[in-house]
Amino acid sequence: MIRVLNCPKKTSFINVVCARMYCSSETKKEVVNPAKEICNIMMSCPKLGVATALDQSGLRPSPEVVEEVLERFGNAGMLGYQFFEWAGKQRYYEHSVRAYHAMIQSLAKIRQYEIMWDLINGMRSKGLLNIETFCIVMRKYARAQKVEEAIYTFNVMEKYNISPNLPALNGLLSALCKSRNVRKAQEIFDNMKHKFIPDQKTYSILIEGWGRDPNLPKAREIYKEMVNDGCRPDIVTYGIMVDILCKAGRVDEAIEIIKDMEGSGCGPTSFIYSILVHTYGIENRIEDAVDTFLEMERKGVRADVAVYNALISAFCKVNKLRNAYRVLNEMECKGMRPNSRTCNILLNYLIERKETDEAFKVFRRMIKICDPDADTYTIMIKMFCETGDIKMALKVWKYMKQKQFVPSLHTFSVLINGLCENKDVSQACTLMEEMIEKGIRPPRLTFARLRKLLIEEQRDDVLEFLNQKLNLLVKEPLCD
């Protein structure tokens, strides 16, 4: 999660100096948190006026400030790019590799691939390219199911004077496996394993990929091939095998893998215990889930938030909300801070049971101790839209904006659909325009729903305006 640094004592001297340089007014004002000030400007200004507003603010960026702003605005698309462009033109400032990577990920998210490759070419000219740059691009292409483009990215590395190596191959295989293209990943591995000697990570990626397929026999085959090739499984490989077997309903076999681990001097981690607790929860075996949790504590393995979340989820599954709350309280007593996932588990359970008032109480409690994520806000906005309380949905939206959290595509869509259901066409159009302005392409069904309402109200001029804006996001060329 993003942590806002608002303590003056923790703000670095260089950030304060950078924020005060070239102040536009004669009276210099000290800015305690320049990143927060920049975010405020970006959230309150129209896209076309952002650069002007930033120029007039007197703020000047440092690498740390730019990285923080880009991280916060990872969903903001072209708005984030406007800031990136503005920062790059400031005197005494040069973009860091981390800033470039954050911007590349943001652009790929909204499928602005041409601009993304322009940035990569810019990195090449400055000697900033590395393996991770291309791994990011491969991941984003694969996630968008652009498999050929992901493979192209791997193959084009040499043109950019970056020699493909095993980490790069692992990056490609991982990208393909996570996007459920494990067969293509296996084909590439079979063709290249003589050129790059695979390691534990390579095999683990493929095993996990076949587990997602799901194809347990093939996952077992790769695991066996790994051992036969003299590549010893590590803690990650064991964890993946346990996860695959548990998801396939073969908990007993997973327990045998854990015994093999312990026999090889590799004790189970909290991650592996979280898998077991989660599996028992899904199977309504709450006693086994609790026993596994207690066994973990007896063996001196410290429970992390993932294990607590699995236990909370298990109690919710068997309708023992009071026990789930006890686990939540125990977390806080032990200094284990809940995360957005903790919140979302409870919210989903309560909303499914139509306990919307209780869900809102949990939301208000959780935002005091953890940072909500896009799913949290979307869950709450959707809940209020479905109960017809658009006023409260808009209040959650407003709160989200006040916290400088940039809404995701799904969050926008949920609220726009809710407004359409409520026949609030003007507000829906405002949000649709904001969504497109940020470079986020709306889902077809959401746009079609709004389009239908505009036609019914004979607001052809507004529809034409939105269509023109949407057409600007259509091009997705792959640039060499």
One Martini backbone bead per residue (centre of mass of N, CA, C, O) as a GRO file, in nm:
protein
  480
    1MET     BB    1   0.102   0.033   0.011
    2ILE     BB    2   0.046   0.369   0.039
    3ARG     BB    3   0.254   0.602   0.208
    4VAL     BB    4   0.201   0.889   0.383
    5LEU     BB    5   0.422   1.157   0.428
    6ASN     BB    6   0.351   1.391   0.719
    7CYS     BB    7   0.630   1.424   0.856
    8PRO     BB    8   0.861   1.667   0.892
    9LYS     BB    9   1.105   1.491   1.008
   10LYS     BB   10   1.091   1.278   0.745
   11THR     BB   11   1.166   1.495   0.552
   12SER     BB   12   1.368   1.559   0.317
   13PHE     BB   13   1.576   1.812   0.234
   14ILE     BB   14   1.566   1.784  -0.079
   15ASN     BB   15   1.258   1.806  -0.110
   16VAL     BB   16   1.224   2.089   0.006
   17VAL     BB   17   1.415   2.233  -0.186
   18CYS     BB   18   1.276   2.142  -0.453
   19ALA     BB   19   0.998   2.279  -0.370
   20ARG     BB   20   1.135   2.590  -0.346
   21MET     BB   21   1.234   2.628  -0.613
   22TYR     BB   22   1.139   2.879  -0.811
   23CYS     BB   23   0.939   3.059  -0.689
   24SER     BB   24   0.673   3.256  -0.806
   25SER     BB   25   0.698   3.393  -0.542
   26GLU     BB   26   0.854   3.589  -0.309
   27THR     BB   27   0.714   3.413  -0.102
   28LYS     BB   28   0.827   3.148   0.065
   29LYS     BB   29   0.693   2.822   0.092
   30GLU     BB   30   0.667   2.554   0.292
   31VAL     BB   31   0.681   2.211   0.186
   32VAL     BB   32   0.640   1.918   0.340
   33ASN     BB   33   0.465   1.764   0.091
   34PRO     BB   34   0.506   1.766  -0.241
   35ALA     BB   35   0.345   1.519  -0.337
   36LYS     BB   36   0.073   1.606  -0.217
   37GLU     BB   37   0.050   1.875  -0.366
   38ILE     BB   38   0.053   1.758  -0.651
   39CYS     BB   39  -0.197   1.577  -0.617
   40ASN     BB   40  -0.397   1.804  -0.562
   41ILE     BB   41  -0.365   1.940  -0.836
   42MET     BB   42  -0.439   1.690  -1.016
   43MET     BB   43  -0.731   1.648  -0.887
   44SER     BB   44  -0.837   1.968  -0.947
   45CYS     BB   45  -0.749   1.960  -1.245
   46PRO     BB   46  -0.758   1.983  -1.555
   47LYS     BB   47  -0.570   1.828  -1.780
   48LEU     BB   48  -0.488   2.092  -1.951
   49GLY     BB   49  -0.393   2.248  -1.659
   50VAL     BB   50  -0.158   2.105  -1.508
   51ALA     BB   51   0.109   2.235  -1.601
   52THR     BB   52   0.034   2.524  -1.520
   53ALA     BB   53  -0.022   2.470  -1.220
   54LEU     BB   54   0.263   2.362  -1.156
   55ASP     BB   55   0.418   2.614  -1.241
   56GLN     BB   56   0.263   2.813  -1.034
   57SER     BB   57   0.345   2.664  -0.759
   58GLY     BB   58   0.680   2.617  -0.746
   59LEU     BB   59   0.722   2.332  -0.792
   60ARG     BB   60   0.985   2.080  -0.762
   61PRO     BB   61   1.134   1.793  -0.855
   62SER     BB   62   1.209   1.477  -0.736
   63PRO     BB   63   1.254   1.150  -0.768
   64GLU     BB   64   1.082   1.073  -0.517
   65VAL     BB   65   0.831   1.237  -0.588
   66VAL     BB   66   0.767   1.116  -0.866
   67GLU     BB   67   0.738   0.822  -0.774
   68GLU     BB   68   0.501   0.872  -0.579
   69VAL     BB   69   0.299   0.991  -0.779
   70LEU     BB   70   0.298   0.754  -0.985
   71GLU     BB   71   0.195   0.546  -0.786
   72ARG     BB   72  -0.077   0.688  -0.720
   73PHE     BB   73  -0.122   0.723  -1.059
   74GLY     BB   74  -0.152   0.429  -1.197
   75ASN     BB   75  -0.474   0.486  -1.299
   76ALA     BB   76  -0.450   0.777  -1.469
   77GLY     BB   77  -0.279   0.771  -1.717
   78MET     BB   78  -0.261   1.067  -1.887
   79LEU     BB   79  -0.224   1.229  -1.631
   80GLY     BB   80   0.044   1.100  -1.551
   81TYR     BB   81   0.188   1.176  -1.818
   82GLN     BB   82   0.176   1.482  -1.783
   83PHE     BB   83   0.354   1.485  -1.534
   84PHE     BB   84   0.598   1.342  -1.653
   85GLU     BB   85   0.651   1.558  -1.870
   86TRP     BB   86   0.685   1.796  -1.681
   87ALA     BB   87   0.920   1.688  -1.509
   88GLY     BB   88   1.124   1.641  -1.756
   89LYS     BB   89   1.144   1.979  -1.797
   90GLN     BB   90   1.299   2.024  -1.546
   91ARG     BB   91   1.534   2.163  -1.379
   92TYR     BB   92   1.761   1.930  -1.248
   93TYR     BB   93   1.601   1.687  -1.391
   94GLU     BB   94   1.580   1.317  -1.382
   95HIS     BB   95   1.471   1.031  -1.470
   96SER     BB   96   1.415   0.738  -1.335
   97VAL     BB   97   1.376   0.410  -1.368
   98ARG     BB   98   1.128   0.393  -1.184
   99ALA     BB   99   0.961   0.607  -1.333
  100TYR     BB  100   0.951   0.468  -1.604
  101HIS     BB  101   0.817   0.206  -1.506
  102ALA     BB  102   0.559   0.333  -1.395
  103MET     BB  103   0.470   0.456  -1.671
  104ILE     BB  104   0.464   0.200  -1.840
  105GLN     BB  105   0.246   0.057  -1.673
  106SER     BB  106   0.025   0.274  -1.705
  107LEU     BB  107   0.008   0.268  -2.019
  108ALA     BB  108  -0.048  -0.038  -2.053
  109LYS     BB  109  -0.320  -0.040  -1.902
  110ILE     BB  110  -0.437   0.163  -2.152
  111ARG     BB  111  -0.294   0.085  -2.430
  112GLN     BB  112  -0.030   0.289  -2.476
  113TYR     BB  113   0.211   0.165  -2.670
  114GLU     BB  114   0.347   0.391  -2.826
  115ILE     BB  115   0.438   0.558  -2.582
  116MET     BB  116   0.588   0.335  -2.440
  117TRP     BB  117   0.810   0.304  -2.666
  118ASP     BB  118   0.913   0.591  -2.644
  119LEU     BB  119   1.027   0.553  -2.357
  120ILE     BB  120   1.222   0.325  -2.426
  121ASN     BB  121   1.388   0.495  -2.624
  122GLY     BB  122   1.467   0.703  -2.409
  123MET     BB  123   1.622   0.505  -2.230
  124ARG     BB  124   1.832   0.422  -2.439
  125SER     BB  125   1.961   0.712  -2.479
  126LYS     BB  126   2.034   0.701  -2.146
  127GLY     BB  127   2.112   0.407  -2.040
  128LEU     BB  128   1.840   0.261  -1.867
  129LEU     BB  129   1.819  -0.012  -1.960
  130ASN     BB  130   1.666  -0.332  -1.866
  131ILE     BB  131   1.529  -0.628  -1.797
  132GLU     BB  132   1.278  -0.519  -1.642
  133THR     BB  133   1.155  -0.355  -1.866
  134PHE     BB  134   1.077  -0.608  -2.044
  135CYS     BB  135   0.915  -0.760  -1.828
  136ILE     BB  136   0.690  -0.556  -1.802
  137VAL     BB  137   0.592  -0.567  -2.096
  138MET     BB  138   0.531  -0.869  -2.104
  139ARG     BB  139   0.317  -0.866  -1.880
  140LYS     BB  140   0.119  -0.665  -2.015
  141TYR     BB  141   0.067  -0.816  -2.275
  142ALA     BB  142  -0.029  -1.083  -2.150
  143ARG     BB  143  -0.269  -0.963  -1.990
  144ALA     BB  144  -0.390  -0.865  -2.286
  145GLN     BB  145  -0.344  -1.114  -2.484
  146LYS     BB  146  -0.046  -1.038  -2.622
  147VAL     BB  147   0.155  -1.278  -2.708
  148GLU     BB  148   0.328  -1.187  -2.953
  149GLU     BB  149   0.428  -0.923  -2.817
  150ALA     BB  150   0.577  -1.060  -2.584
  151ILE     BB  151   0.775  -1.216  -2.762
  152TYR     BB  152   0.886  -0.975  -2.916
  153THR     BB  153   1.016  -0.838  -2.670
  154PHE     BB  154   1.228  -1.056  -2.629
  155ASN     BB  155   1.351  -1.053  -2.928
  156VAL     BB  156   1.425  -0.724  -2.922
  157MET     BB  157   1.651  -0.674  -2.711
  158GLU     BB  158   1.912  -0.672  -2.889
  159LYS     BB  159   1.840  -0.399  -3.033
  160TYR     BB  160   1.884  -0.268  -2.724
  161ASN     BB  161   2.146  -0.396  -2.590
  162ILE     BB  162   1.996  -0.658  -2.458
  163SER     BB  163   2.071  -0.953  -2.323
  164PRO     BB  164   1.939  -1.243  -2.313
  165ASN     BB  165   1.833  -1.426  -2.028
  166LEU     BB  166   1.708  -1.611  -1.781
  167PRO     BB  167   1.537  -1.386  -1.645
  168ALA     BB  168   1.393  -1.315  -1.911
  169LEU     BB  169   1.268  -1.590  -1.961
  170ASN     BB  170   1.117  -1.603  -1.695
  171GLY     BB  171   0.945  -1.352  -1.755
  172LEU     BB  172   0.796  -1.473  -1.998
  173LEU     BB  173   0.683  -1.730  -1.867
  174SER     BB  174   0.530  -1.584  -1.641
  175ALA     BB  175   0.346  -1.411  -1.817
  176LEU     BB  176   0.208  -1.651  -1.962
  177CYS     BB  177   0.109  -1.815  -1.716
  178LYS     BB  178  -0.063  -1.581  -1.578
  179SER     BB  179  -0.238  -1.571  -1.870
  180ARG     BB  180  -0.299  -1.868  -1.964
  181ASN     BB  181  -0.014  -1.962  -2.154
  182VAL     BB  182   0.140  -2.242  -2.096
  183ARG     BB  183   0.183  -2.377  -2.373
  184LYS     BB  184   0.366  -2.157  -2.486
  185ALA     BB  185   0.574  -2.170  -2.260
  186GLN     BB  186   0.656  -2.466  -2.306
  187GLU     BB  187   0.752  -2.432  -2.596
  188ILE     BB  188   0.978  -2.229  -2.531
  189PHE     BB  189   1.130  -2.402  -2.329
  190ASP     BB  190   1.192  -2.647  -2.519
  191ASN     BB  191   1.360  -2.455  -2.724
  192MET     BB  192   1.560  -2.311  -2.474
  193LYS     BB  193   1.697  -2.512  -2.256
  194HIS     BB  194   1.983  -2.527  -2.412
  195LYS     BB  195   2.054  -2.216  -2.385
  196PHE     BB  196   1.907  -2.219  -2.098
  197ILE     BB  197   1.964  -2.292  -1.776
  198PRO     BB  198   1.757  -2.407  -1.562
  199ASP     BB  199   1.587  -2.323  -1.268
  200GLN     BB  200   1.380  -2.315  -1.008
  201LYS     BB  201   1.210  -2.086  -1.129
  202THR     BB  202   1.140  -2.207  -1.399
  203TYR     BB  203   0.990  -2.457  -1.292
  204SER     BB  204   0.790  -2.310  -1.106
  205ILE     BB  205   0.641  -2.157  -1.327
  206LEU     BB  206   0.535  -2.411  -1.479
  207ILE     BB  207   0.392  -2.549  -1.249
  208GLU     BB  208   0.197  -2.314  -1.192
  209GLY     BB  209   0.074  -2.302  -1.475
  210TRP     BB  210  -0.048  -2.593  -1.470
  211GLY     BB  211  -0.217  -2.538  -1.216
  212ARG     BB  212  -0.399  -2.315  -1.355
  213ASP     BB  213  -0.528  -2.456  -1.603
  214PRO     BB  214  -0.573  -2.741  -1.503
  215ASN     BB  215  -0.268  -2.975  -1.471
  216LEU     BB  216  -0.152  -3.204  -1.269
  217PRO     BB  217   0.016  -3.407  -1.437
  218LYS     BB  218   0.204  -3.189  -1.560
  219ALA     BB  219   0.312  -3.075  -1.297
  220ARG     BB  220   0.440  -3.340  -1.207
  221GLU     BB  221   0.627  -3.374  -1.452
  222ILE     BB  222   0.799  -3.116  -1.401
  223TYR     BB  223   0.887  -3.189  -1.118
  224LYS     BB  224   1.037  -3.447  -1.205
  225GLU     BB  225   1.227  -3.312  -1.409
  226MET     BB  226   1.370  -3.135  -1.206
  227VAL     BB  227   1.493  -3.363  -1.034
  228ASN     BB  228   1.634  -3.520  -1.273
  229ASP     BB  229   1.812  -3.248  -1.344
  230GLY     BB  230   1.926  -3.153  -1.048
  231CYS     BB  231   1.687  -2.963  -0.937
  232ARG     BB  232   1.626  -2.832  -0.641
  233PRO     BB  233   1.384  -2.773  -0.448
  234ASP     BB  234   1.227  -2.505  -0.307
  235ILE     BB  235   1.014  -2.322  -0.119
  236VAL     BB  236   0.851  -2.233  -0.367
  237THR     BB  237   0.794  -2.504  -0.498
  238TYR     BB  238   0.650  -2.630  -0.260
  239GLY     BB  239   0.425  -2.419  -0.241
  240ILE     BB  240   0.306  -2.473  -0.521
  241MET     BB  241   0.238  -2.773  -0.482
  242VAL     BB  242   0.048  -2.736  -0.245
  243ASP     BB  243  -0.152  -2.551  -0.390
  244ILE     BB  244  -0.232  -2.740  -0.621
  245LEU     BB  245  -0.330  -2.980  -0.448
  246CYS     BB  246  -0.546  -2.828  -0.288
  247LYS     BB  247  -0.713  -2.733  -0.539
  248ALA     BB  248  -0.750  -3.054  -0.618
  249GLY     BB  249  -0.819  -3.202  -0.332
  250ARG     BB  250  -0.505  -3.300  -0.227
  251VAL     BB  251  -0.418  -3.279   0.086
  252ASP     BB  252  -0.259  -3.535   0.155
  253GLU     BB  253  -0.039  -3.485  -0.059
  254ALA     BB  254   0.050  -3.213   0.058
  255ILE     BB  255   0.147  -3.327   0.329
  256GLU     BB  256   0.375  -3.496   0.201
  257ILE     BB  257   0.535  -3.255   0.094
  258ILE     BB  258   0.588  -3.133   0.374
  259LYS     BB  259   0.751  -3.375   0.477
  260ASP     BB  260   0.973  -3.351   0.265
  261MET     BB  261   1.068  -3.079   0.351
  262GLU     BB  262   1.148  -3.149   0.642
  263GLY     BB  263   1.352  -3.374   0.550
  264SER     BB  264   1.527  -3.133   0.390
  265GLY     BB  265   1.525  -2.874   0.592
  266CYS     BB  266   1.231  -2.742   0.499
  267GLY     BB  267   1.026  -2.543   0.642
  268PRO     BB  268   0.732  -2.426   0.684
  269THR     BB  269   0.546  -2.158   0.599
  270SER     BB  270   0.303  -1.926   0.623
  271PHE     BB  271   0.207  -1.972   0.333
  272ILE     BB  272   0.145  -2.276   0.361
  273TYR     BB  273  -0.055  -2.244   0.595
  274SER     BB  274  -0.255  -2.063   0.439
  275ILE     BB  275  -0.338  -2.279   0.236
  276LEU     BB  276  -0.456  -2.482   0.435
  277VAL     BB  277  -0.662  -2.298   0.571
  278HIS     BB  278  -0.811  -2.222   0.311
  279THR     BB  279  -0.893  -2.510   0.227
  280TYR     BB  280  -1.054  -2.583   0.481
  281GLY     BB  281  -1.254  -2.355   0.444
  282ILE     BB  282  -1.377  -2.445   0.170
  283GLU     BB  283  -1.445  -2.743   0.311
  284ASN     BB  284  -1.564  -2.682   0.606
  285ARG     BB  285  -1.288  -2.736   0.796
  286ILE     BB  286  -1.257  -2.566   1.074
  287GLU     BB  287  -1.094  -2.744   1.267
  288ASP     BB  288  -0.848  -2.780   1.078
  289ALA     BB  289  -0.783  -2.482   1.053
  290VAL     BB  290  -0.727  -2.430   1.352
  291ASP     BB  291  -0.514  -2.653   1.397
  292THR     BB  292  -0.311  -2.540   1.191
  293PHE     BB  293  -0.269  -2.270   1.330
  294LEU     BB  294  -0.169  -2.388   1.601
  295GLU     BB  295   0.069  -2.550   1.485
  296MET     BB  296   0.226  -2.309   1.382
  297GLU     BB  297   0.269  -2.181   1.662
  298ARG     BB  298   0.415  -2.427   1.793
  299LYS     BB  299   0.656  -2.406   1.563
  300GLY     BB  300   0.725  -2.083   1.545
  301VAL     BB  301   0.535  -1.960   1.329
  302ARG     BB  302   0.465  -1.659   1.212
  303ALA     BB  303   0.190  -1.491   1.162
  304ASP     BB  304   0.043  -1.357   0.894
  305VAL     BB  305  -0.197  -1.194   0.717
  306ALA     BB  306  -0.270  -1.441   0.536
  307VAL     BB  307  -0.352  -1.635   0.764
  308TYR     BB  308  -0.568  -1.460   0.893
  309ASN     BB  309  -0.742  -1.435   0.639
  310ALA     BB  310  -0.799  -1.739   0.610
  311LEU     BB  311  -0.946  -1.763   0.885
  312ILE     BB  312  -1.165  -1.556   0.838
  313SER     BB  313  -1.279  -1.694   0.586
  314ALA     BB  314  -1.352  -1.962   0.725
  315PHE     BB  315  -1.560  -1.840   0.924
  316CYS     BB  316  -1.745  -1.719   0.707
  317LYS     BB  317  -1.815  -1.985   0.560
  318VAL     BB  318  -1.957  -2.086   0.856
  319ASN     BB  319  -2.101  -1.841   0.997
  320LYS     BB  320  -1.855  -1.704   1.204
  321LEU     BB  321  -1.831  -1.385   1.274
  322ARG     BB  322  -1.732  -1.365   1.566
  323ASN     BB  323  -1.465  -1.517   1.512
  324ALA     BB  324  -1.358  -1.322   1.301
  325TYR     BB  325  -1.341  -1.080   1.498
  326ARG     BB  326  -1.140  -1.213   1.692
  327VAL     BB  327  -0.911  -1.232   1.491
  328LEU     BB  328  -0.892  -0.931   1.436
  329ASN     BB  329  -0.824  -0.855   1.730
  330GLU     BB  330  -0.567  -1.029   1.752
  331MET     BB  331  -0.405  -0.885   1.543
  332GLU     BB  332  -0.396  -0.610   1.689
  333CYS     BB  333  -0.269  -0.717   1.957
  334LYS     BB  334  -0.006  -0.834   1.779
  335GLY     BB  335   0.060  -0.607   1.551
  336MET     BB  336  -0.128  -0.696   1.305
  337ARG     BB  337  -0.198  -0.549   1.016
  338PRO     BB  338  -0.444  -0.501   0.836
  339ASN     BB  339  -0.581  -0.533   0.514
  340SER     BB  340  -0.770  -0.506   0.237
  341ARG     BB  341  -0.836  -0.808   0.234
  342THR     BB  342  -0.970  -0.824   0.506
  343CYS     BB  343  -1.197  -0.629   0.437
  344ASN     BB  344  -1.313  -0.777   0.180
  345ILE     BB  345  -1.403  -1.036   0.314
  346LEU     BB  346  -1.615  -0.908   0.504
  347LEU     BB  347  -1.780  -0.752   0.295
  348ASN     BB  348  -1.866  -0.986   0.111
  349TYR     BB  349  -2.014  -1.145   0.327
  350LEU     BB  350  -2.222  -0.926   0.418
  351ILE     BB  351  -2.346  -0.863   0.138
  352GLU     BB  352  -2.441  -1.151   0.073
  353ARG     BB  353  -2.633  -1.120   0.349
  354LYS     BB  354  -2.754  -0.816   0.347
  355GLU     BB  355  -2.544  -0.657   0.556
  356THR     BB  356  -2.502  -0.333   0.501
  357ASP     BB  357  -2.465  -0.189   0.772
  358GLU     BB  358  -2.229  -0.365   0.871
  359ALA     BB  359  -2.045  -0.308   0.631
  360PHE     BB  360  -2.017  -0.002   0.690
  361LYS     BB  361  -1.888  -0.039   0.968
  362VAL     BB  362  -1.638  -0.190   0.869
  363PHE     BB  363  -1.536   0.026   0.679
  364ARG     BB  364  -1.499   0.250   0.899
  365ARG     BB  365  -1.298   0.084   1.065
  366MET     BB  366  -1.076   0.004   0.849
  367ILE     BB  367  -0.987   0.299   0.749
  368LYS     BB  368  -0.826   0.343   1.030
  369ILE     BB  369  -0.606   0.075   0.978
  370CYS     BB  370  -0.637   0.079   0.655
  371ASP     BB  371  -0.586   0.065   0.310
  372PRO     BB  372  -0.769   0.089   0.059
  373ASP     BB  373  -0.869  -0.049  -0.236
  374ALA     BB  374  -1.026  -0.080  -0.529
  375ASP     BB  375  -1.215  -0.306  -0.425
  376THR     BB  376  -1.331  -0.163  -0.181
  377TYR     BB  377  -1.466   0.073  -0.327
  378THR     BB  378  -1.631  -0.099  -0.525
  379ILE     BB  379  -1.798  -0.256  -0.321
  380MET     BB  380  -1.939  -0.007  -0.190
  381ILE     BB  381  -2.058   0.126  -0.442
  382LYS     BB  382  -2.219  -0.121  -0.534
  383MET     BB  383  -2.394  -0.151  -0.285
  384PHE     BB  384  -2.537   0.128  -0.304
  385CYS     BB  385  -2.645   0.095  -0.591
  386GLU     BB  386  -2.818  -0.171  -0.534
  387THR     BB  387  -2.986  -0.005  -0.297
  388GLY     BB  388  -3.027   0.304  -0.418
  389ASP     BB  389  -2.771   0.472  -0.278
  390ILE     BB  390  -2.623   0.718  -0.444
  391LYS     BB  391  -2.531   0.916  -0.229
  392MET     BB  392  -2.331   0.714  -0.090
  393ALA     BB  393  -2.164   0.643  -0.336
  394LEU     BB  394  -2.061   0.939  -0.372
  395LYS     BB  395  -1.924   0.957  -0.095
  396VAL     BB  396  -1.714   0.739  -0.144
  397TRP     BB  397  -1.593   0.875  -0.391
  398LYS     BB  398  -1.507   1.134  -0.245
  399TYR     BB  399  -1.324   1.000  -0.038
  400MET     BB  400  -1.131   0.873  -0.240
  401LYS     BB  401  -1.034   1.146  -0.356
  402GLN     BB  402  -0.929   1.266  -0.085
  403LYS     BB  403  -0.714   1.013  -0.075
  404GLN     BB  404  -0.584   1.002  -0.368
  405PHE     BB  405  -0.757   0.784  -0.522
  406VAL     BB  406  -0.745   0.618  -0.817
  407PRO     BB  407  -0.965   0.499  -1.018
  408SER     BB  408  -1.074   0.233  -1.172
  409LEU     BB  409  -1.241   0.091  -1.421
  410HIS     BB  410  -1.445  -0.059  -1.235
  411THR     BB  411  -1.530   0.179  -1.060
  412PHE     BB  412  -1.644   0.353  -1.277
  413SER     BB  413  -1.853   0.149  -1.391
  414VAL     BB  414  -2.025   0.109  -1.138
  415LEU     BB  415  -2.119   0.407  -1.111
  416ILE     BB  416  -2.232   0.454  -1.393
  417ASN     BB  417  -2.442   0.228  -1.378
  418GLY     BB  418  -2.588   0.345  -1.129
  419LEU     BB  419  -2.668   0.615  -1.264
  420CYS     BB  420  -2.829   0.491  -1.493
  421GLU     BB  421  -3.036   0.346  -1.311
  422ASN     BB  422  -3.107   0.650  -1.186
  423LYS     BB  423  -3.110   0.862  -1.434
  424ASP     BB  424  -2.813   1.009  -1.410
  425VAL     BB  425  -2.678   1.135  -1.684
  426SER     BB  426  -2.494   1.375  -1.619
  427GLN     BB  427  -2.308   1.232  -1.413
  428ALA     BB  428  -2.226   1.000  -1.602
  429CYS     BB  429  -2.090   1.184  -1.815
  430THR     BB  430  -1.876   1.305  -1.633
  431LEU     BB  431  -1.736   1.031  -1.568
  432MET     BB  432  -1.682   0.944  -1.858
  433GLU     BB  433  -1.496   1.180  -1.925
  434GLU     BB  434  -1.289   1.130  -1.700
  435MET     BB  435  -1.210   0.849  -1.791
  436ILE     BB  436  -1.109   0.929  -2.076
  437GLU     BB  437  -0.906   1.150  -1.984
  438LYS     BB  438  -0.732   0.911  -1.836
  439GLY     BB  439  -0.725   0.673  -2.065
  440ILE     BB  440  -0.989   0.506  -2.007
  441ARG     BB  441  -1.153   0.239  -2.136
  442PRO     BB  442  -1.465   0.168  -2.169
  443PRO     BB  443  -1.689  -0.050  -2.153
  444ARG     BB  444  -1.923  -0.138  -2.375
  445LEU     BB  445  -2.173  -0.168  -2.186
  446THR     BB  446  -2.147   0.105  -2.045
  447PHE     BB  447  -2.159   0.285  -2.297
  448ALA     BB  448  -2.427   0.170  -2.412
  449ARG     BB  449  -2.605   0.257  -2.175
  450LEU     BB  450  -2.556   0.561  -2.202
  451ARG     BB  451  -2.633   0.588  -2.499
  452LYS     BB  452  -2.932   0.511  -2.468
  453LEU     BB  453  -3.009   0.750  -2.282
  454LEU     BB  454  -2.925   0.980  -2.475
  455ILE     BB  455  -3.122   0.903  -2.700
  456GLU     BB  456  -3.382   0.924  -2.530
  457GLU     BB  457  -3.299   1.243  -2.461
  458GLN     BB  458  -3.177   1.382  -2.717
  459ARG     BB  459  -2.831   1.388  -2.672
  460ASP     BB  460  -2.636   1.402  -2.934
  461ASP     BB  461  -2.405   1.601  -2.857
  462VAL     BB  462  -2.291   1.435  -2.618
  463LEU     BB  463  -2.238   1.174  -2.771
  464GLU     BB  464  -2.040   1.294  -2.977
  465PHE     BB  465  -1.832   1.393  -2.772
  466LEU     BB  466  -1.767   1.109  -2.652
  467ASN     BB  467  -1.688   0.973  -2.918
  468GLN     BB  468  -1.445   1.152  -2.981
  469LYS     BB  469  -1.283   1.080  -2.727
  470LEU     BB  470  -1.279   0.769  -2.771
  471ASN     BB  471  -1.123   0.768  -3.050
  472LEU     BB  472  -0.840   0.848  -2.920
  473LEU     BB  473  -0.815   0.531  -2.790
  474VAL     BB  474  -0.786   0.319  -3.034
  475LYS     BB  475  -0.494   0.315  -3.075
  476GLU     BB  476  -0.253   0.005  -3.095
  477PRO     BB  477   0.044   0.009  -3.175
  478LEU     BB  478   0.337  -0.167  -3.270
  479CYS     BB  479   0.655  -0.066  -3.185
  480ASP     BB  480   1.007  -0.061  -3.290
   0.00000   0.00000   0.00000
